Short mmCIF file of C-alpha atoms and ligand atoms in Angstrom, two decimals:
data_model
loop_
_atom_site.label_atom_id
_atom_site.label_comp_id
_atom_site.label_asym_id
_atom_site.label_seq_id
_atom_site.Cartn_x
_atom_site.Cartn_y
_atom_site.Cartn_z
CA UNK K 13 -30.01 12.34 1.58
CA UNK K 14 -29.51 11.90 4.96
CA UNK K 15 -25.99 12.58 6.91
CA UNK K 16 -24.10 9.27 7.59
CA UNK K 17 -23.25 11.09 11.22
CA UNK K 18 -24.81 13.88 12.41
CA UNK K 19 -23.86 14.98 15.81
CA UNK K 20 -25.38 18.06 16.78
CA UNK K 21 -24.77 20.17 20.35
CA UNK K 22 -23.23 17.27 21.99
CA UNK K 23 -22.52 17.54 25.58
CA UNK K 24 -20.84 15.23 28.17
CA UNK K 25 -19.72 15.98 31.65
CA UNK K 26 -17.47 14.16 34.19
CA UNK K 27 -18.66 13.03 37.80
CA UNK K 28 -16.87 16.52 39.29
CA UNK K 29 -19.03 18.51 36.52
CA UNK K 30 -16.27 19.60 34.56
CA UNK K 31 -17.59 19.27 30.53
CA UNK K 32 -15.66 17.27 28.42
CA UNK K 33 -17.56 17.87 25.96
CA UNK K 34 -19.01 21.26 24.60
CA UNK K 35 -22.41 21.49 22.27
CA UNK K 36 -20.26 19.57 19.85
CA UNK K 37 -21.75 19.30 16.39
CA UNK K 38 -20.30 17.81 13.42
CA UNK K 39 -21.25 15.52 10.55
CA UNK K 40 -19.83 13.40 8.28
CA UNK K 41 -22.10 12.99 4.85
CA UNK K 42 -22.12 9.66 2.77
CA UNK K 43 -18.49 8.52 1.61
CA UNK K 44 -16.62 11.35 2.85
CA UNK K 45 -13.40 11.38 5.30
CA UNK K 46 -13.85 14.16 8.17
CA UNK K 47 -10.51 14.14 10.28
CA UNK K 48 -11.22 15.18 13.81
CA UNK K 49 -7.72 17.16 14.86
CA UNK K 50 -6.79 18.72 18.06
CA UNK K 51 -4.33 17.89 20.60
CA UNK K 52 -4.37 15.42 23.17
CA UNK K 53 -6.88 15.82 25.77
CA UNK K 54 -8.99 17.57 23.56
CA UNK K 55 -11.63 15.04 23.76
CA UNK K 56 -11.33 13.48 20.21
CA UNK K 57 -11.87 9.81 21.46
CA UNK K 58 -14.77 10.34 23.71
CA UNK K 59 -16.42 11.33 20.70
CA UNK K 60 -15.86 8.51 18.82
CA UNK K 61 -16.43 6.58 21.97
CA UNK K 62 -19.90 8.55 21.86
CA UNK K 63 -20.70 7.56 18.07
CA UNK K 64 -19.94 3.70 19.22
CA UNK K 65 -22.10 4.16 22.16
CA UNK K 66 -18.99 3.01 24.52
CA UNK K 67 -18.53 6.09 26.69
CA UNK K 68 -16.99 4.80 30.08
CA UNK K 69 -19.45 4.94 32.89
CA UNK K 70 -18.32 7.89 34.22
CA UNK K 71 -18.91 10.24 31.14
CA UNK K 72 -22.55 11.55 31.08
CA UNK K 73 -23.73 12.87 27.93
CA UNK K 74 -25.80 15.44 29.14
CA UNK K 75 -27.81 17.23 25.98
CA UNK K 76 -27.57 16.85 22.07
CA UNK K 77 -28.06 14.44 19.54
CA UNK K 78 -26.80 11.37 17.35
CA UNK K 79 -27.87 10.75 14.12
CA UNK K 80 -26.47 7.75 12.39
CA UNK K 81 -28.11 7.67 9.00
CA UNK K 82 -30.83 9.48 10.17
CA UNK K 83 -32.10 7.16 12.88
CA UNK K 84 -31.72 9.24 16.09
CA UNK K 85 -29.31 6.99 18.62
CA UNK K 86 -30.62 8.84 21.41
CA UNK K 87 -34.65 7.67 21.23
CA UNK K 88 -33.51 3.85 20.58
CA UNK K 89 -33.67 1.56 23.41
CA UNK K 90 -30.27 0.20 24.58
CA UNK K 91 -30.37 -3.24 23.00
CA UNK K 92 -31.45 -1.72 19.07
CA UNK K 93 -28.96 0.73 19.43
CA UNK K 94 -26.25 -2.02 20.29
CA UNK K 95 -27.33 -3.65 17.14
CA UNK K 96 -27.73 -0.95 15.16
CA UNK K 97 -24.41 0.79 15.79
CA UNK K 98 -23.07 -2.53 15.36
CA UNK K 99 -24.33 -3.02 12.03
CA UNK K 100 -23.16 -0.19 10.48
CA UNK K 101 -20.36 1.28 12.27
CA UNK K 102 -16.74 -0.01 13.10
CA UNK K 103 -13.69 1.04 14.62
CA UNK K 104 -9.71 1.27 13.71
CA UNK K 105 -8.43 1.69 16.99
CA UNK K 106 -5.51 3.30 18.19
CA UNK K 107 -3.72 0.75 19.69
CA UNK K 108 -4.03 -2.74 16.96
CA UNK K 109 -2.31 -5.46 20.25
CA UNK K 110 -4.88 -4.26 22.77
CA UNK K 111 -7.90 -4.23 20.52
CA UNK K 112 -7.37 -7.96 19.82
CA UNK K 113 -8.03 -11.02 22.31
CA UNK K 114 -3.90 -12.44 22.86
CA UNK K 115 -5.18 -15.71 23.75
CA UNK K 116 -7.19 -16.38 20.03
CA UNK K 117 -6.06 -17.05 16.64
CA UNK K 118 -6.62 -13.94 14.27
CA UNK K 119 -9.01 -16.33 12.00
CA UNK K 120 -11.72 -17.36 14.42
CA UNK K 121 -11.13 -13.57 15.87
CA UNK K 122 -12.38 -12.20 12.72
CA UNK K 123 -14.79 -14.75 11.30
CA UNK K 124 -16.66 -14.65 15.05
CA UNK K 125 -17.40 -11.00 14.63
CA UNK K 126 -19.09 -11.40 11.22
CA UNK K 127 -20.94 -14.49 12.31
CA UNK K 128 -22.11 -12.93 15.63
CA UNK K 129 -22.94 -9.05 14.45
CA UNK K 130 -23.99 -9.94 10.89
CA UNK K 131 -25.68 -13.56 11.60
CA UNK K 132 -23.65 -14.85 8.58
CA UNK K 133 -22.34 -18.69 8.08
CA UNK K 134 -18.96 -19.48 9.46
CA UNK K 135 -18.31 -20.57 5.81
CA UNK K 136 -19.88 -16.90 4.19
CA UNK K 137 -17.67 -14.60 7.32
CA UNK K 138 -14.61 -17.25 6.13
CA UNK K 139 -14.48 -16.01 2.86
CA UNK K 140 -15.23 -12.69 3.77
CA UNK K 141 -12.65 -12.65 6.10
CA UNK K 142 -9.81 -14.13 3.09
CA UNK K 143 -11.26 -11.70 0.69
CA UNK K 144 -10.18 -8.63 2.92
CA UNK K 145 -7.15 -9.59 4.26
CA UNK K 146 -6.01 -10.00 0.24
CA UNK K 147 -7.79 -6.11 0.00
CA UNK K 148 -5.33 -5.85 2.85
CA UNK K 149 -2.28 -6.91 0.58
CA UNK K 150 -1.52 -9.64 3.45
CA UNK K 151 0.12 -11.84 1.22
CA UNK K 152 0.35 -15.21 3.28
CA UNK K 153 -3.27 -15.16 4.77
CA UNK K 154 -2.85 -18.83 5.64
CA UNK K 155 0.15 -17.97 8.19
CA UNK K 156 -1.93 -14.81 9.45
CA UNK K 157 -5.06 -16.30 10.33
CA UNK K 158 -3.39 -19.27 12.43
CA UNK K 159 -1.55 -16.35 13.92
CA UNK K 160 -1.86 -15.26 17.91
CA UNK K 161 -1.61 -11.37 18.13
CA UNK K 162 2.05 -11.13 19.46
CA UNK K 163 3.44 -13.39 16.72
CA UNK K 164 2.52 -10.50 13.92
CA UNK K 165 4.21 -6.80 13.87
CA UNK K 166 2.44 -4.44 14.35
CA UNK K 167 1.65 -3.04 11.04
CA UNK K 168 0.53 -6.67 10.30
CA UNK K 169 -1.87 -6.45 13.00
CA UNK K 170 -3.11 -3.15 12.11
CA UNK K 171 -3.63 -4.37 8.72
CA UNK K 172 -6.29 -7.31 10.37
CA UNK K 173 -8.05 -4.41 12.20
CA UNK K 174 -8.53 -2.66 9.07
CA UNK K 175 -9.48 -6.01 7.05
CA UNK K 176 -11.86 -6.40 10.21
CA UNK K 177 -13.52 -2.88 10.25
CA UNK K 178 -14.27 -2.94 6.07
CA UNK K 179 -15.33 -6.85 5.89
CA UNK K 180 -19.03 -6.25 7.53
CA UNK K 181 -19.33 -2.89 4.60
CA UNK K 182 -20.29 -0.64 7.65
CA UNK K 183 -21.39 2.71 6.79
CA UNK K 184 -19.08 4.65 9.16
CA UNK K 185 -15.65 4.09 10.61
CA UNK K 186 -14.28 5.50 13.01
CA UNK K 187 -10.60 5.47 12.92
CA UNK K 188 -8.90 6.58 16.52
CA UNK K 189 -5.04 7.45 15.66
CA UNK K 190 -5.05 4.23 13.43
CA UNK K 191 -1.40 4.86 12.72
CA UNK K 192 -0.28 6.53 15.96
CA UNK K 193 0.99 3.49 17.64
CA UNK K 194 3.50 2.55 14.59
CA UNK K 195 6.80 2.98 13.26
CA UNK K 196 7.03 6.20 10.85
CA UNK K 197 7.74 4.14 7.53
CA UNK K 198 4.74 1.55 8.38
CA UNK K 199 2.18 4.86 9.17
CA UNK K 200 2.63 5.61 5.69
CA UNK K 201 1.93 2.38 3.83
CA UNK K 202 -1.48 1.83 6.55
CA UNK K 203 -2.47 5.47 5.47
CA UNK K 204 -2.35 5.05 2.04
CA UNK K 205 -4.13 1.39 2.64
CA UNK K 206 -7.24 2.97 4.51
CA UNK K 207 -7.82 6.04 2.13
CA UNK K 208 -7.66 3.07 -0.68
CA UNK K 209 -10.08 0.83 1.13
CA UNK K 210 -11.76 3.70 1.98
CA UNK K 211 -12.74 4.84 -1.68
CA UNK K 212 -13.10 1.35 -2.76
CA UNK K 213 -15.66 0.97 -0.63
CA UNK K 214 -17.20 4.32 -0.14
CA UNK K 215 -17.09 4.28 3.60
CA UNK K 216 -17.77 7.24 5.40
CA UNK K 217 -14.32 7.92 7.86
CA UNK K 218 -14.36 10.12 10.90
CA UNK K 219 -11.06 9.96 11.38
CA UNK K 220 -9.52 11.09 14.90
CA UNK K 221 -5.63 12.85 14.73
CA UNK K 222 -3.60 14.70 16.05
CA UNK K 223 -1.39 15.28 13.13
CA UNK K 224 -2.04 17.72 10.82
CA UNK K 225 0.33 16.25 7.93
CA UNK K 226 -2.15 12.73 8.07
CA UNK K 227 -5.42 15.47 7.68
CA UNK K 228 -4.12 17.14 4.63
CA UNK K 229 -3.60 13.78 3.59
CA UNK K 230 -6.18 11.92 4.40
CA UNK K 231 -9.87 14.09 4.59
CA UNK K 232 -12.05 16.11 2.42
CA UNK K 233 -13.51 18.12 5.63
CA UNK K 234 -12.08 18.97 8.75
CA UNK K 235 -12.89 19.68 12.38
CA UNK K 236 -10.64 21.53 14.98
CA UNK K 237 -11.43 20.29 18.18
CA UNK K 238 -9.69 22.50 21.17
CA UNK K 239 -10.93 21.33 25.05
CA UNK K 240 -13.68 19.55 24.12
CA UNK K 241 -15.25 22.61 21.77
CA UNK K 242 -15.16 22.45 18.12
CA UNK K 243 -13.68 26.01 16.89
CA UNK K 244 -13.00 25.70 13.30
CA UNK K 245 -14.76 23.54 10.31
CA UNK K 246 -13.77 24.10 6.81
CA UNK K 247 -12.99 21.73 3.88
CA UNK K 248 -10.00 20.12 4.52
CA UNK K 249 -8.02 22.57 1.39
CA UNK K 250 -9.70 25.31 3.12
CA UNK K 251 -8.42 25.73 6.32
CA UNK K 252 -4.65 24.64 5.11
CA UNK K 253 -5.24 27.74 2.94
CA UNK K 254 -7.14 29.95 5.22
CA UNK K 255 -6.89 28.95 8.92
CA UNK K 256 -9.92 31.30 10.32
CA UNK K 257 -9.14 30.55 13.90
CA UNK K 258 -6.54 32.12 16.32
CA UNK K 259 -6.34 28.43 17.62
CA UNK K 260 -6.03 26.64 14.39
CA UNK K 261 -3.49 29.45 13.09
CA UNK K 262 -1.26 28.25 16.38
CA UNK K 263 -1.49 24.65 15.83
CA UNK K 264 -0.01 25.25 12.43
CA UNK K 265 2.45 27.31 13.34
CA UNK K 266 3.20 24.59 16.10
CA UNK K 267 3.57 22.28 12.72
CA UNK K 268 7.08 23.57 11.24
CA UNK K 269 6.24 21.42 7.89
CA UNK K 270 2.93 19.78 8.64
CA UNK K 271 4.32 16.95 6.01
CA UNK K 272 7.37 16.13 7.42
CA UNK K 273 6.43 13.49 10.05
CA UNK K 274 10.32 13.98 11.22
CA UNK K 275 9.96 17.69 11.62
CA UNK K 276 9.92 18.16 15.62
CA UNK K 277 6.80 19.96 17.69
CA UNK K 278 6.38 23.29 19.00
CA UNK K 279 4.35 24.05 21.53
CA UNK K 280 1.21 25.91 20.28
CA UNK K 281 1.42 29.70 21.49
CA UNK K 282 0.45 30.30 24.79
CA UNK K 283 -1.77 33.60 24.68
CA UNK K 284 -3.83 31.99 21.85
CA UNK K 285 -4.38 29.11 24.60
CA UNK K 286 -4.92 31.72 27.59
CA UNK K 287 -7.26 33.54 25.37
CA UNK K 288 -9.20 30.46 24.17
CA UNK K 289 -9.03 29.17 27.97
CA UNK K 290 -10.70 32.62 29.00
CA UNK K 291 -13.29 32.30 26.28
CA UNK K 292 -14.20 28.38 27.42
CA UNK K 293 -14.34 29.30 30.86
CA UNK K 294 -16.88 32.11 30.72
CA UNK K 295 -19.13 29.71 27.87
CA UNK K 296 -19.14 26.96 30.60
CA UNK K 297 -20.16 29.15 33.14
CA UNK K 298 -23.13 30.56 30.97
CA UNK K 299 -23.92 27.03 30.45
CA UNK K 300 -23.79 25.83 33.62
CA UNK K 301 -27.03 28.68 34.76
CA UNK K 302 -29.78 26.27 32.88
CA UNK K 303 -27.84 23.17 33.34
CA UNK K 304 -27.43 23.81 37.44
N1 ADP Y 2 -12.49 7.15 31.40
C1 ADP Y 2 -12.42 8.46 31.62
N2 ADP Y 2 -13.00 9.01 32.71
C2 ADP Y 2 -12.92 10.32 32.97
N3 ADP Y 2 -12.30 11.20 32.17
C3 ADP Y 2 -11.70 10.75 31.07
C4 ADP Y 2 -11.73 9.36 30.71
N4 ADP Y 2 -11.05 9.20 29.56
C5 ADP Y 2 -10.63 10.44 29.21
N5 ADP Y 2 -11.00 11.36 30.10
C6 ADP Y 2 -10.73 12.82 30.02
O1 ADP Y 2 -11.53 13.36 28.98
C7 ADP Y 2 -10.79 14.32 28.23
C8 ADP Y 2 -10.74 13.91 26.76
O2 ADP Y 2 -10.00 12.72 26.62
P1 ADP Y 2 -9.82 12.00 25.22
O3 ADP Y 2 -11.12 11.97 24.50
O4 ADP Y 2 -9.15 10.70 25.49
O5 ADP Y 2 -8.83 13.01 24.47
P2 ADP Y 2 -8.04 12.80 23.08
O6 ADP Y 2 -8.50 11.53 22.46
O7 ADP Y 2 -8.38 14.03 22.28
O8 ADP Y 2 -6.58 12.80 23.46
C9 ADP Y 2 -9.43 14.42 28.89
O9 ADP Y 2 -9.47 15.51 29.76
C10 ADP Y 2 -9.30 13.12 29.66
O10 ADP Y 2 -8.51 13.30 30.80
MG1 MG Y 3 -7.46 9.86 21.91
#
């Protein structure tokens, strides 16, 4: 069986040359949860922007490749990529107000998407649409869908995104700091409502963090992603019990109690980062020889 993502030596570079990304590879089989953790600026959302095939214009990917269930992203022409990442991929975004349109009801907002990606009936993505947002637990889905964004909190409103990633069954989402943006008692309950969805349905997660607490809860695999280079994968027990790398080993230490999400940050040790720093610099400039 075929990976449900398989990104292999992925790399992307800015206008001024400077690599953003570095021969990234990492996949994410069939059902499984892969958190993506590193700190920010590490280059965590320009690889799910990659996945979704919504790099801004300025990022070049410049060698590697996508697999998304074994079709290779890379040979498709633009317009049956579009649909094809469309079809079976969707995204929990970071940030639940900007992701939606303020100036549309949440119904027609959600039905639309189904009608227009999936070619459904308005009446089929309608009852779709009620279906999830009861999966959801919204309890007055009447109120909600006749709803602008700014009249819902925003757990409510993260709570549509997530009824609107699952409702078109997509084979892989990628979730971007889905609970980042909210208070600490409402990142719980939206936690414990995607990894419930998320076996319910059997939908393959990447799911982007910087928190290490939300991967031990959260993923069955895990990549450390440090300046745009991936420098540890392990299962996700694994590396809590065995960190291999001097970088990983930092950001935990960094973590007081990486399950307290009131325990306060430390910043990760500085000669690790030097050291790492030294190491990236003198891999970029080896890759830079073939690359020009
Ligand atoms: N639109 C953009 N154009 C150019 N560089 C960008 C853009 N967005 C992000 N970057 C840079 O790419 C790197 C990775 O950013 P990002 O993927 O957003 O990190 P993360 O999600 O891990 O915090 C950072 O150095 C950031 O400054
Ligand atoms: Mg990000």
């Amino acid at each position: 069986m075929s990976a449900c993502l398989d990104i292999a030596n992925l790399s992307a570079v800015l206008p001024n040359g400077q690599r953003v990304l570095r021969s990234v590879s990492l996949a994410v089989q069939p059902g499984e949860v892969r958190a993506l953790v590193g700190e920010s600026g590490a280059g965590k959302t320009m690889i799910g922007k990659a996945v979704l095939g919504v790099l801004p214009s300025s990022v070049r990917l410049v060698e590697g490749d996508m697999l998304l269930e074994g079709e290779d992203l890379g040979r498709l022409q633009p317009k049956a990529r579009r649909t094809l990442i469309g079809a079976r991929t969707a995204l929990i975004p970071q940030d639940p107000l900007t992701a939606l349109n303020p100036s549309r009801r949440i119904g027609p907002q959600m039905t639309d998407r189904l009608v227009r990606i999936l070619g459904w009936s308005g009446e089929k993505a309608d009852r779709r649409t009620r279906q999830l947002l009861d999966e959801v637990q919204i309890r007055d889905p009447e109120r909600v869908l006749k709803s602008y964004p700014h009249e819902l909190s925003g757990g409510m409103r993260q709570r549509v995104l997530i009824a609107a990633a699952f409702a078109a069954e997509p084979r892989l989402i990628v979730a971007d700091e889905p609970t980042t943006a909210l208070d600490v008692t409402v990142q719980k309950q939206i936690l414990r409502l995607i990894a419930a969805l998320q076996r319910e349905h059997g939908t393959a997660i990447l799911f982007v963090t910087h928190d290490l607490g939300v991967v031990a809860k959260i993923s069955q695999k895990v990549s450390v992603l440090y300046a745009g280079k991936v420098v540890e994968e392990a299962d996700t027990a694994a590396l809590f019990a065995a960190p291999q790398h001097a970088y990983t080993r930092a950001l935990m230490a960094a973590t007081p109690r990486y399950t307290d999400p009131f325990a306060s940050l430390k910043p990760v040790d500085g000669a690790v980062l030097a050291g790492l720093a030294a190491e990236i610099a003198a891999a970029d400039l080896a890759w830079r020889r073939p690359h020009g």
